[in-house]
Amino acid sequence: MRALAWHGKHDVRVDTVDDPEIVNPRDAIIKVTSTAICGSDLHLYDGYIPTMKAGDILGHEFMGEVVETGPESTLKKGQRVVVPFTISCGSCYHCGKQQYSACDNGNPADNQDIAQELYGQPMSGLFGYSHMTGGYAGGQAEYVRVPFSDVGPIVVPDGVEDDKVLFLSDILPTGWQAAEYAEIEPGDTVAVWGCGPVGLFSVQSAFLMGAERVIAIDHFPHRLELAKKFGAETINFEETKTYEALMEMTGGIGPDAVIDAVGLEAHGFFVDNVIDQIKASLFLGTDRPHSIRQAIIACRKGGRVSMPAVYGGFVDKFPLGAFMEKGLTLKTGQTHVQRYLPGLLNAIMEGKIDTTFLISHRLPLSQGPDGYRMFHDKQNEVTKIVLKPDMDRVAT
Amino acid sequence: MTDAGDDAPLSTKKDGHSSQDAASLGLEARGGDLLARSVTINRPKAELYRFWRDFSNLPKIMDNIVRIDVIDQQTSHWVVKGPGGKEVEWDATITQDLPDEAIAWASKDASDISNSGRIEFRDAGLRGTVVTATILYDAPAGLVGKAIAKLSQREPGIQARRDLRRFKQLMETGEIATNARTRKQHEEEMA
Ligand SMILES: NC(=O)c1ccc[n+]([C@@H]2O[C@H](COP(=O)([O-])OP(=O)(O)OC[C@H]3O[C@@H](n4cnc5c(N)ncnc54)[C@H](O)[C@@H]3O)[C@@H](O)[C@H]2O)c1
Ligand SMILES: [Zn+2]
Ligand SMILES: [Zn+2]
């Protein structure tokens, strides 16, 4: 089969590799019909995530048709499923508490060592996201082996287009969890840093959870425009002083809850950020946490900080004093995708949530390397790229 | 026991321990290094004990064991991957068997590879069972002896932790997680 493989920084190729097979009893093989490139994939593309190996198959947002099942899978051939990016067993203590991304068993035993050393305890496996999170082949491919297929994938009804449900695999539940973690109360103002897919779904979810106002922050006019469509007020941080604007827009109080949907590659020329970039390029520290600093400083006293954005290592100048003195709380983590799937699928079916607005480009899988380049270089216009292996199948 | 005033397990002491400590832990004195690792498994302790009591099951979860032949109720013969592709073998006897609670074993006196081990199962209520493996060995060694560590170049504590994770995976999920994409890759990994 053909698959997009990582070969180094800014080097993604279409490789031909052996088709996946059923290896364990609970496996299923999925023939991929749609797969998206995620902001998290850009961290891999830019070489920020350690433990990638040349030839690793990328992709953790995908859906498709079940073509083969292991003896313990509950899926049936021909079913259409969306697959969560977290690989969770469904039977450990954490899965029992619906903390799926903390699953004890999704990550192979030998792959858990690095996270155990770095983080204290290892997290679940993830598709296509370095060897630290399992070394599993990802979904930017014609076929994928899906472990624990009896607990992860959600079956979607026939007749619903892929584009409507694909984002259940990651970014929709991620935006939803981010808003849930913001513990929104009636009358609240929520500020969201980053209007990428995660930020935009956070904006949408925050309104659905009863936020009175949402203020969205980015520097790409088109992305800010999308936030505005959901009813958000916007701040372009290239034109405006973010902290000053937030204070004025909230009557000197600060937002009740802040959401960091930017992550370790924050853009912009802020003094602290430039120092971080120099350090990152010298490998002294890998994370550039400008947005989380700003969010903590802006947040009102006693407010909530929600951080869906991904960080991997250590950061400097974390405003621990502000965080403590103001009595803030922080909730974060990889999304417990499986927890939100039934509810969000329902909301999509009932027309309460639309996700298709986000897709700016649909490309054949074979043009994946171009897709990575575009998503990386032209973030204003390119909001989300969906790769369709069938567009190649038709062409050949 | 050391005189340390706190309640932490012996294996976590900065100052190490003496070989007399073995007795207090229910192990035969074999080798000067002590290692213990715990894991919590979401299954009843009787089930975990049953799996472990049949030593021929252990190669499924322990990377470096080729096979264990069960000779009789007390005796087993261990075949382990050694340095340079050679296999290392020894006989072990069960030195303690407390049904559903604990099993201890030790290499027979004449063995080249001296080691002893004990596995304990403690009820942990809603969380299942706390499983603690304690190993005595001559450094450097793994869960089953020094030859193993030489070959794999792995710190014995890491090896033991990996083996216990596989035990947990098999008991909780019915399979051992693998990232192999094909059965061929999987076989190569297992070899
Ligand atoms: N927690 C999870 O499970 C999970 C899941 C998916 C993605 N993520 C993470 O969420 C983050 C966002 O993902 P995405 O797909 O939306 O990425 P993206 O790269 O498309 O979007 C990030 C946006 O942040 C904006 N930005 C950059 N610097 C900024 C700053 N200083 N202030 C305000 N905005 C700024 C960028 O212009 C961009 O629009 C990433 O870190 C990603 O890894 C986490
Ligand atoms: Zn993603
Ligand atoms: Zn689990």
XYZ file of C-alpha atoms and ligand atoms in Angstrom:
633
model
C 0.000 0.000 0.000
C 0.953 3.644 -0.194
C 1.468 5.678 2.958
C 2.885 9.023 4.021
C 6.107 8.488 5.891
C 8.254 10.836 7.936
C 11.881 10.935 6.831
C 13.161 13.889 8.807
C 12.482 17.556 9.373
C 10.315 18.913 6.534
C 10.669 15.612 4.679
C 7.446 13.658 4.193
C 7.307 11.097 1.369
C 4.870 8.699 -0.227
C 6.334 5.276 0.532
C 5.170 1.886 -0.657
C 5.073 -0.573 2.238
C 3.502 -3.946 3.089
C -0.224 -3.875 3.790
C -1.095 -4.152 7.466
C -2.478 -7.432 8.836
C -4.393 -8.647 11.842
C -1.741 -9.284 14.493
C -3.671 -9.403 17.783
C -7.160 -10.837 18.397
C -8.857 -7.481 19.021
C -7.438 -5.857 15.847
C -9.314 -4.663 12.791
C -7.983 -3.476 9.438
C -9.508 -0.269 8.126
C -9.421 0.837 4.497
C -8.948 4.584 4.857
C -11.392 6.849 3.042
C -10.447 10.191 4.652
C -7.503 11.303 6.761
C -6.520 14.793 7.884
C -3.278 16.594 8.629
C -3.286 18.019 12.153
C -1.502 20.892 13.879
C 0.126 18.171 15.980
C 1.565 16.685 12.769
C 3.276 20.011 12.143
C 5.210 19.537 15.407
C 6.555 16.285 13.894
C 7.139 17.985 10.543
C 9.189 20.701 12.233
C 11.198 18.114 14.131
C 10.061 19.127 17.614
C 8.960 15.699 18.801
C 11.703 13.253 19.757
C 11.740 9.508 19.026
C 10.588 9.682 15.403
C 12.329 7.259 13.062
C 12.758 7.579 9.298
C 9.975 5.644 7.603
C 7.410 6.086 10.378
C 3.910 6.255 8.891
C 2.142 9.461 9.895
C -1.460 10.334 10.649
C -3.786 10.106 13.620
C -7.017 11.574 12.208
C -8.656 9.003 9.968
C -11.757 7.025 9.146
C -12.695 4.331 6.720
C -14.274 0.998 6.044
C -13.674 -2.171 8.054
C -12.148 -4.757 5.702
C -10.873 -7.389 8.141
C -11.473 -8.247 11.774
C -9.645 -10.278 14.404
C -11.559 -12.952 16.352
C -12.185 -10.619 19.319
C -13.131 -7.507 17.338
C -16.770 -6.478 17.571
C -16.696 -4.641 14.244
C -18.166 -6.074 11.059
C -16.745 -5.973 7.578
C -18.211 -3.123 5.574
C -18.965 -0.889 8.566
C -17.772 2.707 8.338
C -15.881 3.850 11.396
C -14.085 6.907 12.741
C -11.009 5.941 14.753
C -9.895 7.888 17.874
C -6.250 8.973 17.803
C -5.751 7.537 21.288
C -5.168 3.779 21.455
C -6.912 2.610 24.621
C -7.648 -0.877 25.913
C -11.015 -0.265 27.554
C -10.250 -2.572 30.483
C -7.614 -0.885 32.666
C -8.329 1.330 35.674
C -7.938 4.544 33.675
C -10.166 3.416 30.820
C -12.713 2.491 33.501
C -12.642 6.126 34.629
C -12.940 7.247 30.995
C -9.425 8.650 31.142
C -8.690 7.012 27.831
C -5.536 8.936 26.921
C -4.067 7.705 30.211
C -4.698 4.053 29.293
C -2.102 1.760 30.863
C -2.056 -0.793 28.073
C -2.374 0.935 24.699
C 1.347 1.622 24.474
C 3.576 -1.461 23.952
C 5.618 -2.348 27.066
C 9.019 -1.463 25.621
C 7.807 1.872 24.239
C 6.610 3.035 27.657
C 10.115 3.501 29.096
C 10.805 6.971 27.715
C 7.562 8.485 28.947
C 8.010 6.732 32.289
C 11.392 8.427 32.695
C 10.348 11.790 31.258
C 6.862 12.124 32.725
C 6.831 9.729 35.676
C 4.166 7.477 34.163
C 3.558 6.524 30.541
C 0.395 7.522 28.661
C -1.696 5.607 26.120
C -0.545 4.777 22.627
C -1.270 7.194 19.788
C -1.438 6.521 16.064
C 1.441 7.867 13.972
C 3.018 9.968 16.678
C 6.585 8.875 17.529
C 7.898 5.829 19.331
C 7.403 7.336 22.748
C 3.652 7.010 22.213
C 3.848 3.508 20.817
C 5.482 3.635 17.405
C 2.173 2.685 15.780
C 1.779 3.176 12.025
C -0.653 6.024 11.387
C -3.673 6.620 9.208
C -2.249 8.721 6.372
C -2.172 5.501 4.411
C -4.443 3.295 2.349
C -4.910 0.801 5.197
C -4.358 0.842 8.958
C -4.157 -1.811 11.622
C -6.389 -0.654 14.496
C -5.676 -2.363 17.852
C -8.453 -2.711 20.466
C -10.983 -2.185 17.684
C -13.777 -3.363 19.996
C -13.494 -0.248 22.172
C -12.053 2.588 20.050
C -13.724 3.138 16.683
C -17.237 4.539 16.462
C -19.540 3.234 13.755
C -21.129 5.980 11.669
C -24.482 5.582 9.969
C -24.550 5.057 6.210
C -25.255 8.113 4.143
C -23.351 10.566 6.350
C -20.438 12.038 4.405
C -16.929 11.550 5.722
C -16.343 15.300 5.959
C -19.101 15.611 8.560
C -17.693 13.042 10.975
C -13.951 12.740 10.282
C -13.013 15.255 12.969
C -14.486 13.040 15.679
C -11.079 11.337 15.480
C -9.361 14.194 17.305
C -9.911 17.925 16.897
C -13.650 18.110 17.572
C -13.460 16.198 20.872
C -10.259 18.123 21.630
C -12.012 21.479 21.231
C -14.952 20.135 23.225
C -12.781 18.858 26.069
C -10.908 22.186 26.097
C -14.196 24.034 26.610
C -15.335 21.506 29.226
C -12.050 22.008 31.092
C -12.726 25.763 31.077
C -15.694 25.020 33.403
C -17.820 27.697 31.805
C -20.520 29.370 33.879
C -23.382 31.495 32.561
C -22.217 35.021 31.837
C -18.571 33.996 31.392
C -16.116 35.459 28.948
C -13.705 32.892 27.514
C -10.511 33.866 25.674
C -9.045 31.408 23.171
C -5.423 31.662 21.943
C -5.045 30.192 18.439
C -7.716 29.867 15.755
C -6.462 26.689 14.201
C -8.844 23.724 14.129
C -8.538 23.119 17.871
C -9.078 26.779 18.737
C -12.052 27.085 16.387
C -13.745 24.001 17.801
C -13.038 25.359 21.290
C -14.812 28.588 20.315
C -17.795 26.667 18.940
C -17.944 24.391 21.992
C -17.612 27.274 24.467
C -20.723 28.918 23.026
C -22.600 25.590 23.103
C -21.667 25.300 26.789
C -23.154 28.683 27.579
C -20.312 31.200 27.352
C -21.691 34.689 26.981
C -18.676 35.987 25.116
C -15.715 34.330 23.431
C -12.644 36.327 22.435
C -10.438 34.627 19.838
C -6.768 35.539 19.339
C -4.585 34.823 16.275
C -2.721 36.725 13.582
C -4.242 35.130 10.497
C -7.178 37.242 9.267
C -8.936 34.334 7.578
C -8.792 32.177 10.693
C -10.060 35.069 12.814
C -12.864 35.494 10.291
C -13.950 31.866 10.887
C -14.011 32.486 14.636
C -16.166 35.535 14.041
C -18.706 33.393 12.165
C -19.371 31.498 15.383
C -19.959 34.789 17.163
C -16.517 35.325 18.677
C -14.929 38.742 19.068
C -11.385 38.764 17.746
C -7.931 40.111 18.555
C -5.184 40.142 15.938
C -2.042 40.013 18.036
C 0.052 41.554 15.296
C -2.006 44.730 15.382
C -3.147 44.777 18.983
C -1.618 44.445 22.446
C -3.335 41.280 23.576
C -3.240 41.755 27.366
C -4.338 45.390 27.199
C -7.143 44.542 24.800
C -8.410 41.661 26.947
C -8.432 43.826 30.059
C -10.338 46.617 28.320
C -12.768 44.226 26.647
C -13.619 42.665 30.027
C -14.002 45.876 32.016
C -10.647 45.471 33.741
C -11.458 41.998 35.094
C -9.749 39.646 32.646
C -11.367 36.625 30.993
C -13.019 34.127 33.368
C -11.438 31.246 31.543
C -8.563 31.075 29.078
C -7.824 28.342 26.537
C -4.379 27.825 25.031
C -4.908 26.206 21.625
C -1.522 27.223 20.204
C 1.093 24.931 21.646
C 4.800 24.560 21.486
C 5.311 26.435 18.234
C 3.871 29.841 19.116
C 4.402 32.445 16.383
C 5.190 36.109 16.816
C 7.928 38.458 17.884
C 7.557 38.831 21.606
C 10.711 39.162 23.666
C 10.188 35.958 25.633
C 9.279 34.130 22.466
C 12.392 35.175 20.578
C 14.566 33.941 23.434
C 12.673 30.652 23.325
C 13.313 30.328 19.606
C 17.018 30.835 20.078
C 17.055 28.261 22.856
C 14.979 25.802 20.857
C 17.364 26.041 17.947
C 20.243 25.385 20.325
C 18.325 22.409 21.809
C 18.424 23.919 25.284
C 14.695 23.660 25.544
C 12.206 22.510 22.966
C 8.980 24.227 23.888
C 8.043 27.808 23.008
C 5.234 28.506 25.428
C 4.414 32.110 24.688
C 0.666 31.652 24.543
C 0.321 29.862 27.881
C 2.291 32.617 29.624
C 0.083 35.272 28.119
C -3.063 33.324 28.974
C -2.076 32.978 32.623
C -1.259 36.675 32.952
C -4.554 37.706 31.324
C -6.807 35.287 33.215
C -8.939 36.831 35.951
C -8.271 36.076 39.622
C -9.667 32.675 40.570
C -10.179 31.847 36.907
C -9.614 28.652 34.940
C -6.858 27.781 32.475
C -7.528 25.057 29.922
C -4.629 23.884 27.807
C -5.407 21.527 24.918
C -2.183 22.701 23.233
C 0.614 20.158 23.175
C 3.858 20.612 25.066
C 6.546 17.956 25.247
C 9.359 18.944 27.532
C 10.442 21.688 29.878
C 9.712 25.388 29.809
C 11.366 28.444 31.210
C 9.725 31.451 32.741
C 6.458 29.755 33.484
C 4.602 32.447 35.482
C 4.229 30.262 38.522
C 3.883 33.270 40.803
C 0.948 34.712 38.869
C -0.588 31.275 38.710
C -0.360 30.803 42.464
C -1.108 34.323 43.620
C -4.241 34.574 41.482
C -5.427 31.146 42.583
C -5.874 29.742 39.091
C -6.598 26.147 38.168
C -5.176 24.392 35.120
C -6.656 21.450 33.259
C -4.893 19.889 30.325
C -4.013 16.640 28.581
C -4.326 14.594 25.469
C -8.012 14.223 24.739
C -10.003 11.306 26.158
C -11.522 10.940 22.688
C -13.653 7.845 23.291
C -15.458 9.604 26.165
C -17.013 12.204 23.854
C -17.772 10.217 20.705
C -21.416 9.167 21.180
C -22.499 12.634 22.330
C -20.662 14.491 19.601
C -21.829 12.114 16.850
C -25.377 12.811 18.023
C -24.803 16.553 17.958
C -23.534 16.262 14.383
C -26.494 14.115 13.313
C -28.910 16.613 14.875
C -27.187 19.479 13.063
C -26.070 21.193 16.273
C -22.422 20.978 15.282
C -21.024 21.470 11.801
C -17.391 20.714 11.151
C -17.202 20.934 7.365
C -16.599 24.721 7.400
C -13.036 23.987 8.427
C -11.912 22.005 5.385
C -10.094 24.235 2.923
C -8.463 21.535 0.797
C -9.186 17.977 -0.287
C -6.235 16.190 -1.889
C -5.384 12.677 -3.029
C -3.164 10.825 -0.537
C -0.325 10.895 -3.053
C -0.225 14.696 -2.742
C 0.280 14.445 1.022
C 3.810 15.876 0.946
C 2.436 19.007 -0.789
C -0.326 19.085 1.802
C 2.200 19.214 4.624
C 4.081 22.034 2.909
C 0.893 24.041 2.329
C -0.463 23.559 5.848
C 2.907 24.568 7.212
C 3.596 27.582 4.979
C 0.144 29.075 4.332
C -1.762 28.844 7.574
C -3.990 31.779 6.760
C -5.777 30.152 3.806
C -5.074 26.524 4.605
C -7.237 25.736 7.609
C -7.516 21.964 7.246
C -6.395 19.479 4.619
C -8.204 16.196 4.159
C -6.450 13.479 2.179
C -8.581 11.007 0.230
C -6.892 7.783 -0.874
C -9.877 7.137 -3.175
C -8.933 10.129 -5.319
C -5.805 8.154 -6.222
C -7.725 4.916 -6.623
C -10.059 6.544 -9.148
C -7.154 8.099 -11.016
C -5.312 4.826 -11.531
C 15.852 -4.817 57.966
C 17.640 -1.503 57.835
C 17.094 0.981 60.614
C 15.483 3.525 58.345
C 12.631 5.130 60.150
C 10.216 5.478 57.279
C 7.712 3.087 55.748
C 9.147 2.879 52.226
C 10.024 -0.539 50.779
C 13.579 -1.818 51.176
C 14.181 -1.775 47.433
C 13.790 2.009 47.359
C 16.457 2.773 49.952
C 19.338 4.965 48.855
C 21.823 2.966 50.918
C 21.002 -0.411 49.462
C 20.531 -3.372 51.793
C 22.283 -6.410 53.175
C 21.923 -9.968 51.960
C 20.212 -10.884 55.241
C 17.366 -8.720 54.008
C 16.408 -11.517 51.649
C 14.950 -13.609 54.429
C 12.710 -10.808 55.601
C 11.295 -10.600 52.090
C 10.653 -14.316 51.787
C 13.467 -14.987 49.318
C 16.414 -17.374 49.403
C 19.737 -15.520 49.580
C 21.104 -15.607 46.024
C 23.257 -12.742 44.835
C 23.900 -9.354 46.318
C 21.518 -7.108 44.436
C 17.889 -6.585 45.210
C 15.273 -5.306 42.884
C 11.553 -4.893 43.358
C 8.874 -3.569 41.069
C 5.141 -3.276 41.634
C 2.280 -3.027 39.200
C -1.457 -2.840 39.797
C -3.532 -5.187 37.684
C -7.267 -4.830 37.337
C -7.979 -8.564 37.908
C -8.624 -10.725 40.973
C -5.504 -12.042 42.668
C -6.506 -15.699 42.342
C -6.466 -15.397 38.571
C -3.040 -13.761 38.551
C -1.658 -16.345 40.930
C -2.949 -19.168 38.707
C -1.199 -17.749 35.659
C 2.100 -17.346 37.486
C 1.993 -20.717 39.255
C 2.348 -22.399 35.874
C 5.895 -21.307 35.038
C 5.503 -22.435 31.445
C 3.348 -19.302 30.997
C 6.164 -16.919 31.869
C 7.921 -16.821 28.463
C 4.783 -15.110 27.119
C 5.518 -12.039 29.211
C 9.281 -12.216 29.767
C 11.334 -11.094 26.824
C 14.498 -13.050 27.491
C 13.144 -16.434 28.423
C 13.155 -18.984 25.644
C 11.156 -21.528 27.612
C 10.574 -22.951 31.063
C 9.997 -26.687 31.351
C 7.934 -27.627 34.338
C 9.464 -30.834 35.702
C 7.285 -31.396 38.735
C 5.298 -29.401 41.297
C 8.513 -27.936 42.738
C 11.101 -28.030 39.987
C 11.447 -26.223 36.695
C 14.143 -25.921 34.053
C 14.782 -22.402 32.687
C 16.228 -21.717 29.235
C 17.228 -18.112 28.766
C 18.822 -16.123 25.939
C 22.452 -15.600 26.837
C 25.361 -13.639 25.421
C 26.404 -14.186 21.813
C 23.228 -16.031 20.924
C 24.076 -18.837 23.375
C 21.400 -20.144 25.629
C 21.897 -20.295 29.366
C 20.058 -22.912 31.421
C 19.456 -23.695 35.055
C 17.088 -25.535 37.372
C 14.949 -23.726 39.883
C 12.858 -24.902 42.803
C 9.825 -23.350 44.355
C 10.738 -22.281 47.865
C 7.406 -20.838 48.940
C 3.888 -21.340 47.645
C 1.042 -19.485 49.331
C -2.016 -20.037 47.132
C -3.432 -16.732 45.795
C -0.839 -14.823 47.854
C 2.760 -15.425 46.820
C 5.225 -17.686 45.029
C 8.988 -17.709 45.575
C 11.642 -19.601 43.649
C 15.414 -19.972 43.644
C 18.054 -21.411 41.351
C 19.476 -24.721 42.571
C 22.787 -24.534 44.388
C 24.841 -25.924 41.519
C 23.627 -23.381 38.980
C 26.006 -21.004 37.188
C 23.419 -18.336 37.326
C 22.443 -17.664 40.859
C 19.153 -15.915 41.362
C 15.960 -16.017 43.336
C 12.646 -14.314 42.995
C 9.292 -13.850 44.610
C 5.981 -12.624 43.316
C 3.325 -11.383 45.693
C -0.334 -10.643 45.053
C -2.157 -8.211 47.347
C -5.822 -7.370 47.087
C -6.298 -3.719 46.084
C -10.063 -3.405 46.244
C -11.597 -1.615 43.256
C -8.229 -1.334 41.595
C -7.674 -5.084 41.438
C -4.414 -6.538 42.708
C -1.028 -5.066 43.531
C 1.627 -7.401 42.144
C 5.156 -7.053 43.496
C 8.080 -8.905 41.951
C 11.242 -9.062 44.050
C 14.457 -10.405 42.597
C 17.848 -11.146 44.119
C 20.748 -11.507 41.713
C 24.385 -10.775 41.097
C 24.688 -7.506 39.205
C 24.251 -6.930 36.389
C 21.152 -9.029 36.001
C 17.565 -9.036 34.883
C 14.450 -10.627 36.149
C 16.094 -14.009 35.677
C 19.845 -13.631 35.816
C 22.965 -11.801 34.792
C 23.372 -13.328 31.342
C 20.213 -11.613 30.283
C 21.326 -8.124 31.142
C 24.639 -8.665 29.377
C 22.858 -9.569 26.198
C 20.198 -6.947 26.236
C 22.324 -4.253 27.849
C 19.255 -3.264 29.735
C 19.159 -2.003 33.220
C 17.538 -4.859 35.174
C 14.938 -2.593 36.717
C 13.746 -1.528 33.278
C 13.597 -5.130 32.098
C 11.543 -6.163 35.117
C 9.186 -3.253 34.620
C 8.649 -4.201 30.983
C 7.918 -7.808 31.913
C 5.371 -6.709 34.502
C 3.713 -4.386 31.978
C 3.294 -7.304 29.597
C 1.832 -9.390 32.416
C -0.658 -6.604 33.106
C -1.554 -6.212 29.431
C -2.164 -9.910 28.954
C -4.276 -10.215 32.113
C -6.302 -7.035 31.569
C -6.785 -7.064 27.811
C -6.228 -10.674 26.748
C -3.328 -9.674 24.499
C 0.074 -8.008 24.583
C 0.145 -4.653 22.821
C 2.382 -4.470 19.761
C 3.032 -1.870 17.095
C 3.874 -4.512 14.491
C 1.995 -3.797 11.273
C 2.340 -7.286 9.862
C 2.533 -10.766 11.341
C 6.053 -11.087 9.970
C 7.172 -7.976 11.843
C 5.519 -9.348 14.937
C 7.371 -12.662 14.676
C 10.662 -10.848 14.223
C 9.951 -8.812 17.334
C 9.154 -11.930 19.335
C 12.257 -13.828 18.176
N -4.768 17.847 23.572
C -4.925 17.124 22.478
O -5.318 15.973 22.559
C -4.664 17.757 21.151
C -5.263 17.237 20.012
C -5.042 17.879 18.798
C -4.208 18.974 18.733
N -3.607 19.428 19.872
C -2.727 20.601 19.861
O -3.501 21.778 19.797
C -2.686 22.806 19.220
C -3.435 23.470 18.085
O -3.701 22.539 17.054
P -4.243 23.037 15.649
O -4.478 21.839 14.807
O -5.353 23.961 15.861
O -2.894 23.795 15.150
P -2.620 24.979 14.125
O -1.150 25.047 13.977
O -3.451 24.821 12.891
O -3.161 26.291 14.885
C -2.427 27.043 15.789
C -2.877 28.492 15.633
O -2.262 29.260 16.660
C -1.942 30.525 16.119
N -0.899 31.162 16.940
C 0.440 31.003 16.868
N 1.059 31.748 17.797
C 0.106 32.414 18.487
C 0.116 33.317 19.559
N 1.281 33.701 20.101
N -1.061 33.804 20.020
C -2.245 33.410 19.462
N -2.318 32.528 18.418
C -1.157 32.041 17.944
C -1.467 30.194 14.728
O -1.499 31.333 13.884
C -2.477 29.109 14.314
O -3.605 29.648 13.671
C -1.394 22.140 18.789
O -0.429 22.296 19.815
C -1.782 20.693 18.704
O -0.673 19.847 18.868
C -3.834 18.836 21.063
Zn -4.715 15.753 15.569
Zn -6.883 1.130 29.148
